[in-house]
Coordinates of C-alpha atoms in Angstrom, one line a residue:
M165 CA -15.4 -15.1 11.4
V166 CA -14.5 -18.6 10.0
R167 CA -11.7 -19.1 12.6
S168 CA -14.0 -18.2 15.5
L169 CA -16.7 -20.7 14.3
L170 CA -14.0 -23.5 14.2
I171 CA -12.4 -22.8 17.5
L172 CA -15.3 -24.2 19.7
P173 CA -15.5 -27.6 18.0
L174 CA -11.7 -27.8 17.9
L175 CA -11.5 -27.2 21.7
A176 CA -14.4 -29.7 22.3
A177 CA -12.7 -32.4 20.2
A178 CA -9.4 -31.8 21.9
G179 CA -10.9 -32.1 25.4
G180 CA -12.9 -35.2 24.5
G181 CA -9.9 -36.8 23.0
V182 CA -7.8 -36.2 26.1
W183 CA -10.6 -37.6 28.4
L184 CA -11.0 -40.7 26.3
A185 CA -7.3 -41.3 26.0
R186 CA -6.9 -41.0 29.7
G187 CA -9.7 -43.4 30.3
A188 CA -8.3 -46.0 27.9
L189 CA -4.9 -45.7 29.6
L190 CA -6.4 -46.3 33.0
R191 CA -8.3 -49.4 31.7
W192 CA -5.1 -50.7 30.1
R193 CA -3.3 -50.4 33.4
D194 CA -6.2 -52.3 35.1
L195 CA -6.0 -55.1 32.6
R196 CA -2.2 -55.4 33.0
A197 CA -2.6 -55.6 36.8
A198 CA -5.3 -58.2 36.4
E199 CA -3.1 -60.4 34.2
T200 CA -0.3 -60.1 36.8
Y201 CA -2.6 -61.8 39.4
G202 CA -4.1 -64.2 36.9
L203 CA -7.5 -62.5 36.8
A204 CA -9.7 -62.0 33.7
G205 CA -10.5 -58.5 32.6
E206 CA -12.9 -57.0 30.0
Q207 CA -11.0 -55.4 27.1
R208 CA -14.1 -53.9 25.3
P209 CA -14.3 -50.6 27.4
M210 CA -10.6 -50.0 26.8
L211 CA -10.9 -50.5 23.1
L212 CA -13.9 -48.2 22.8
R213 CA -12.2 -45.4 24.6
A214 CA -9.1 -45.8 22.5
A215 CA -11.1 -45.8 19.3
G216 CA -12.9 -42.7 20.5
A217 CA -9.6 -41.0 21.3
M218 CA -8.4 -41.7 17.8
V219 CA -11.5 -40.3 16.2
C220 CA -11.1 -37.1 18.3
G221 CA -7.5 -36.9 17.2
V222 CA -8.5 -37.0 13.6
C223 CA -11.1 -34.3 14.2
V224 CA -8.6 -32.1 16.0
T225 CA -6.1 -32.4 13.1
V226 CA -8.8 -31.5 10.5
L227 CA -10.1 -28.6 12.5
T228 CA -6.6 -27.3 13.1
I229 CA -5.9 -27.3 9.3
L230 CA -9.2 -25.6 8.5
T231 CA -8.6 -23.0 11.2
A232 CA -5.1 -22.2 9.8
L233 CA -6.5 -21.9 6.3
G234 CA -9.3 -19.6 7.5
T235 CA -6.7 -17.4 9.2
F236 CA -4.8 -16.9 6.0
G237 CA -8.0 -16.2 3.9
A238 CA -7.8 -19.5 1.9
L239 CA -11.2 -20.8 2.8
G240 CA -12.9 -18.4 0.4
G241 CA -10.9 -19.6 -2.5
G242 CA -11.2 -18.5 -6.2
R243 CA -13.5 -15.6 -6.7
N244 CA -15.2 -15.6 -3.3
G245 CA -12.1 -15.0 -1.2
A246 CA -8.7 -13.3 -1.3
A247 CA -6.6 -16.5 -1.7
D248 CA -5.5 -15.7 -5.2
P249 CA -4.3 -12.1 -5.6
F250 CA -4.2 -12.5 -9.3
A251 CA -7.8 -13.8 -9.8
D252 CA -9.4 -10.4 -10.5
R253 CA -7.0 -9.8 -13.4
F254 CA -9.3 -11.8 -15.7
D255 CA -12.7 -10.5 -14.4
G256 CA -13.2 -7.8 -17.1
P257 CA -14.1 -4.2 -16.3
E258 CA -14.8 -4.9 -12.7
A259 CA -11.2 -6.0 -12.0
G260 CA -9.6 -4.0 -9.2
A261 CA -12.9 -3.5 -7.4
A262 CA -13.3 -4.0 -3.7
G263 CA -13.3 -7.7 -2.6
P264 CA -14.9 -9.2 0.5
G265 CA -14.1 -7.3 3.6
G266 CA -13.3 -4.1 1.6
G267 CA -10.0 -5.3 0.3
R268 CA -8.5 -4.4 -3.1
Q269 CA -7.0 -6.9 -5.4
A270 CA -5.0 -6.7 -8.6
A271 CA -6.3 -4.6 -11.5
P272 CA -6.3 -6.1 -15.0
P273 CA -3.1 -5.5 -17.1
I274 CA -3.3 -2.5 -19.5
E275 CA -2.5 -4.7 -22.4
A276 CA -5.7 -6.6 -22.0
V277 CA -7.9 -3.6 -22.6
G278 CA -9.3 -3.0 -26.0
A279 CA -8.0 -6.0 -27.9
A280 CA -11.3 -6.7 -29.6
D281 CA -10.2 -6.8 -33.2
P282 CA -8.3 -10.0 -34.0
A283 CA -6.7 -8.4 -37.0
L284 CA -4.9 -6.0 -34.8
A285 CA -3.7 -8.7 -32.4
P286 CA 0.0 -9.5 -32.5
A287 CA 1.3 -12.8 -33.7
P288 CA 1.5 -15.4 -30.9
A289 CA 5.0 -15.7 -29.4
P290 CA 6.7 -19.0 -29.1
A291 CA 5.8 -20.9 -25.9
L292 CA 8.3 -20.2 -23.2
P293 CA 8.5 -21.6 -19.6
T294 CA 6.3 -19.6 -17.3
P295 CA 8.4 -17.9 -14.6
S296 CA 7.1 -17.9 -11.1
P297 CA 5.3 -14.6 -10.4
V298 CA 6.9 -12.0 -8.2
S299 CA 4.9 -11.6 -5.0
V300 CA 4.2 -7.9 -5.1
V301 CA 0.4 -7.8 -5.1
S302 CA -0.8 -7.0 -1.6
R303 CA -4.2 -7.0 -0.1
F304 CA -5.3 -3.5 0.8
D305 CA -8.1 -3.1 3.4
S306 CA -10.4 -0.2 3.7
V307 CA -9.8 2.1 6.7
G308 CA -12.0 5.0 6.0
H309 CA -13.6 7.4 3.5
P310 CA -12.0 10.9 3.9
G311 CA -12.6 13.5 1.3
G312 CA -15.4 11.5 -0.3
G313 CA -12.9 8.9 -1.5
E314 CA -11.7 5.6 0.0
L315 CA -8.6 5.1 2.1
L316 CA -6.9 1.7 2.1
Q317 CA -3.9 0.3 3.9
S318 CA -1.5 -2.7 3.5
A319 CA 2.0 -3.8 4.3
V320 CA 4.4 -3.5 1.4
P321 CA 8.2 -4.3 1.4
G322 CA 10.4 -1.3 1.5
P323 CA 13.7 -0.7 -0.4
D324 CA 15.4 -2.5 2.5
G325 CA 13.1 -5.5 2.3
H326 CA 11.3 -4.9 5.5
P327 CA 7.5 -4.4 5.4
R328 CA 6.1 -1.0 6.1
N329 CA 2.6 0.4 6.1
V330 CA 1.4 2.0 2.8
R331 CA -1.9 4.0 2.6
V332 CA -3.6 4.6 -0.7
W333 CA -6.4 7.2 -1.2
L334 CA -8.7 6.6 -4.1
P335 CA -10.7 9.6 -5.3
A336 CA -14.4 9.4 -5.6
Q337 CA -14.1 9.1 -9.4
Y338 CA -12.3 5.8 -9.0
A339 CA -15.5 4.0 -7.9
K340 CA -17.7 5.9 -10.4
D341 CA -15.8 4.8 -13.5
P342 CA -14.7 1.2 -13.2
N343 CA -12.8 1.4 -16.5
A344 CA -10.8 4.5 -15.9
R345 CA -7.1 4.4 -15.0
F346 CA -5.5 7.2 -12.9
P347 CA -2.2 9.0 -12.5
V348 CA -0.4 8.5 -9.1
V349 CA 1.1 10.9 -6.6
V350 CA 3.5 9.6 -3.9
M351 CA 3.2 11.7 -0.8
H352 CA 6.3 11.6 1.5
A353 CA 6.3 11.6 5.3
A354 CA 8.9 13.1 7.5
T355 CA 8.3 11.2 10.7
P356 CA 9.8 7.6 11.0
R357 CA 7.2 4.9 10.9
K358 CA 4.4 7.3 10.0
T359 CA 2.5 7.9 6.8
A360 CA 2.1 11.5 5.5
D361 CA -1.6 11.6 6.2
A362 CA -0.8 11.3 9.9
E363 CA 1.2 14.5 9.7
V364 CA -1.2 16.3 7.4
P365 CA -4.7 14.9 8.2
D366 CA -6.5 17.4 6.0
V367 CA -4.6 16.5 2.9
F368 CA -7.5 14.4 1.5
E369 CA -10.0 17.2 1.9
G370 CA -7.6 19.5 0.1
L371 CA -7.3 17.1 -2.8
A372 CA -11.0 16.4 -3.0
S373 CA -11.9 20.1 -2.9
A374 CA -9.5 20.8 -5.8
V375 CA -11.1 18.1 -7.9
Q376 CA -14.7 19.1 -7.0
S377 CA -14.0 22.7 -8.0
A378 CA -12.7 21.5 -11.4
R379 CA -9.2 22.9 -10.6
T380 CA -7.5 19.6 -11.1
K381 CA -7.9 16.1 -12.5
P382 CA -8.3 13.2 -10.1
F383 CA -5.4 11.1 -9.1
I384 CA -4.5 8.3 -6.7
L385 CA -2.5 9.3 -3.7
V386 CA 0.0 6.8 -2.2
A387 CA 1.5 7.5 1.3
P388 CA 4.2 5.1 2.3
E389 CA 5.5 4.9 5.8
A390 CA 8.7 6.9 6.4
P391 CA 11.8 4.7 7.0
N392 CA 13.2 4.3 10.5
G393 CA 16.9 4.8 11.5
T394 CA 17.0 8.6 11.6
G395 CA 14.8 11.1 13.4
H396 CA 14.4 13.3 10.2
P397 CA 14.3 11.1 7.1
C398 CA 13.7 14.0 4.7
E399 CA 16.7 16.0 6.0
L400 CA 18.8 12.9 5.2
V401 CA 17.2 12.7 1.7
A402 CA 17.8 16.4 1.1
A403 CA 21.5 16.0 2.0
A404 CA 22.1 12.9 -0.2
P405 CA 19.2 12.4 -2.6
M406 CA 21.0 10.0 -4.9
A407 CA 21.9 7.7 -2.1
V408 CA 18.2 6.8 -1.5
A409 CA 17.2 3.4 -2.9
D410 CA 14.8 3.2 -5.8
D411 CA 11.3 2.2 -4.4
A412 CA 10.6 -0.1 -7.4
V413 CA 8.5 -2.6 -5.2
L414 CA 6.1 0.2 -4.3
R415 CA 5.5 1.2 -7.9
T416 CA 5.1 -2.4 -9.0
T417 CA 2.6 -3.2 -6.2
I418 CA 0.5 -0.1 -6.7
A419 CA 0.4 -0.6 -10.5
A420 CA -0.6 -4.3 -10.1
T421 CA -3.2 -3.7 -7.4
F422 CA -5.0 -0.6 -8.6
R423 CA -6.1 0.9 -12.0
T424 CA -3.2 3.2 -12.5
L425 CA -1.5 4.7 -15.5
P426 CA 1.8 3.0 -16.2
P427 CA 4.6 4.0 -13.8
G428 CA 6.8 6.7 -15.3
P429 CA 7.2 10.5 -15.7
E430 CA 4.0 10.9 -17.7
A431 CA 1.7 9.7 -14.9
W432 CA 3.6 9.6 -11.6
G433 CA 4.5 12.5 -9.4
A434 CA 5.6 13.3 -5.8
L435 CA 4.2 15.5 -3.1
G436 CA 5.6 16.7 0.3
V437 CA 4.2 19.1 2.9
E438 CA 6.2 21.0 5.4
D439 CA 8.9 18.6 6.8
G440 CA 8.1 16.1 4.0
A441 CA 8.8 18.8 1.3
P442 CA 12.5 18.1 0.9
C443 CA 11.7 14.4 0.1
A444 CA 9.4 15.4 -2.7
A445 CA 11.8 18.0 -4.1
A446 CA 14.6 15.4 -4.0
A447 CA 12.4 12.8 -5.8
G448 CA 11.5 15.2 -8.6
L449 CA 15.0 16.5 -9.1
A450 CA 17.0 13.2 -8.7
R451 CA 14.6 10.9 -10.7
P452 CA 12.9 12.9 -13.5
D453 CA 12.8 9.6 -15.3
L454 CA 10.4 8.2 -12.7
Y455 CA 8.5 11.3 -11.5
G456 CA 7.2 13.8 -14.0
A457 CA 6.5 16.5 -11.5
A458 CA 6.9 17.2 -7.8
A459 CA 5.2 19.7 -5.5
A460 CA 6.9 20.8 -2.2
V461 CA 4.8 22.8 0.2
S462 CA 6.1 25.0 3.0
G463 CA 9.5 23.3 3.1
R464 CA 13.1 24.2 4.1
Y465 CA 15.7 22.9 1.6
D466 CA 19.4 22.2 1.4
A467 CA 19.8 24.1 -1.9
A468 CA 23.3 23.0 -2.7
A469 CA 22.6 19.3 -2.1
L470 CA 19.5 19.4 -4.2
A471 CA 21.3 21.2 -7.0
R472 CA 23.9 18.5 -7.0
A473 CA 21.2 15.9 -7.2
G474 CA 19.7 17.6 -10.2
A475 CA 23.1 17.8 -11.9
E476 CA 23.6 14.0 -11.4
A477 CA 20.1 13.0 -12.5
P478 CA 19.5 10.9 -15.6
V479 CA 20.0 12.9 -18.8
T480 CA 16.5 12.1 -20.0
G481 CA 13.7 14.4 -18.9
S482 CA 13.6 17.8 -17.3
P483 CA 12.5 18.0 -13.7
K484 CA 9.3 19.9 -13.0
L485 CA 9.0 21.4 -9.5
L486 CA 6.5 23.6 -7.6
L487 CA 7.8 25.3 -4.4
A488 CA 4.8 26.7 -2.6
A489 CA 4.6 28.6 0.7
G490 CA 2.2 30.9 2.4
K491 CA 2.3 34.6 1.7
G492 CA 3.4 35.3 5.3
D493 CA 5.9 32.4 5.4
T494 CA 9.0 34.6 4.9
A495 CA 11.5 31.8 5.8
G496 CA 9.7 29.3 3.5
L497 CA 9.7 31.7 0.5
D498 CA 13.3 32.6 1.1
A499 CA 14.3 28.8 1.1
A500 CA 12.3 28.3 -2.1
R501 CA 14.0 31.2 -3.9
K502 CA 17.4 30.1 -2.9
L503 CA 16.7 26.6 -4.2
Q504 CA 15.4 28.1 -7.5
S505 CA 18.6 30.1 -7.9
A506 CA 20.8 27.2 -7.1
L507 CA 19.1 25.1 -9.7
R508 CA 19.4 27.8 -12.3
G509 CA 23.1 28.0 -11.7
G510 CA 23.6 24.3 -11.8
T511 CA 24.4 21.9 -14.5
G512 CA 22.7 19.0 -16.3
A513 CA 19.1 18.3 -15.4
A514 CA 19.3 20.9 -12.6
A515 CA 19.8 23.7 -15.1
R516 CA 16.9 22.4 -17.2
A517 CA 14.5 22.2 -14.2
E518 CA 11.2 24.0 -14.5
V519 CA 10.7 25.6 -11.1
R520 CA 7.6 27.5 -10.1
I521 CA 7.2 29.4 -6.9
S522 CA 3.7 30.0 -5.4
D523 CA 3.6 32.8 -2.8
N524 CA 0.0 34.0 -2.8
A525 CA -1.8 31.7 -0.4
T526 CA -3.2 33.5 2.6
D527 CA -6.1 32.9 5.1
Y528 CA -7.1 33.5 8.7
S529 CA -5.4 30.4 10.2
A530 CA -2.3 28.2 9.5
E531 CA -4.6 25.2 8.8
R532 CA -6.6 27.1 6.2
I533 CA -3.4 28.3 4.5
R534 CA -2.1 24.8 4.4
L535 CA -5.4 23.6 2.9
R536 CA -5.0 26.3 0.1
L537 CA -1.4 25.2 -0.5
V538 CA -2.5 21.6 -0.8
R539 CA -5.1 22.6 -3.4
Q540 CA -2.5 24.5 -5.4
A541 CA -0.1 21.5 -5.3
A542 CA -3.0 19.2 -6.4
Q543 CA -3.8 21.6 -9.3
Y544 CA -0.1 21.7 -10.4
L545 CA 0.3 17.9 -10.3
G546 CA -3.0 17.4 -12.1
E547 CA -1.9 19.6 -14.9
A548 CA 1.6 18.1 -15.2
L549 CA 0.6 14.4 -15.1
G550 CA -1.4 12.4 -17.6
K551 CA -5.2 12.5 -17.6
A552 CA -7.2 9.7 -16.1
S553 CA -8.1 7.4 -19.1

């Protein structure tokens, strides 16, 4: 809006400056010609046009700068705009709320909550040089309200450094309780350059219905765009789970922008549906130190590769995994049981993995069965992860 208001006077000033400069140039040429033939000429019209052209040039410069600042959101400044992504960190209980235009900014650090008693405050540390902050806080813009919550989107650097779209679904409880912090579930996509909600558009309704029926606790769902470079990213992940780069930037960005519980196995989990299920299973088995639970729905798995990933996982923690498939999905249930057997016969964290198989979902259509399976996955993750606090 700011940029559109400045464009018209910018164009007018530029046009006026060109017209006046051209007139001054013509008058200067006339004066030079008059001097050549020994004639007297009036300099005042030329000087006026030159001065007017200079004024127009200054106006064009100022308007160009203001337009550029408006484009990058700097005209709002401070609390009224999105120029400072860290400003809301000091705004008290309302930090992390929607900013102008529906965007989300950084939530307050967890350490700042509840430090009312000075007797409990730690001794001040020696003053150290302040390092430059890492630019991980992104502006998330609202793109809809599915399932009674709010869906936001932003571009966040991936493990390879290239930006990719990331969608974040906030449950209805996020807006109702501005002081609460929530666990996080990362939902994996199986189509390059797409987020999981594009593949499973009814996932938000499934999560919301599970919460509304008191079957699970609310959590934030994060859906990053699947990487490009292969037609089936989750098949690659299932074949070599430990070769996948750690998505530390995503966790840091989400934790800094929204009111989440700290990243770690007690509060963060993974979810994958159908072709995205191998990604979720690999995340839960390969990194139990990062994801406390994983739910894989209607997937097909490379049991041997996932068992190796579990065996090579960090020694701390025991993977928790739900493998869910419809009652009539014979191939899906067979793949789940083979993976369960491979993990039981494995070593290290694979042998310690707590694997549940859900095989009782049935309904009159494939979409309804998938909705039931998403509810089961939400209930499992809600029970396994920390409560909203």
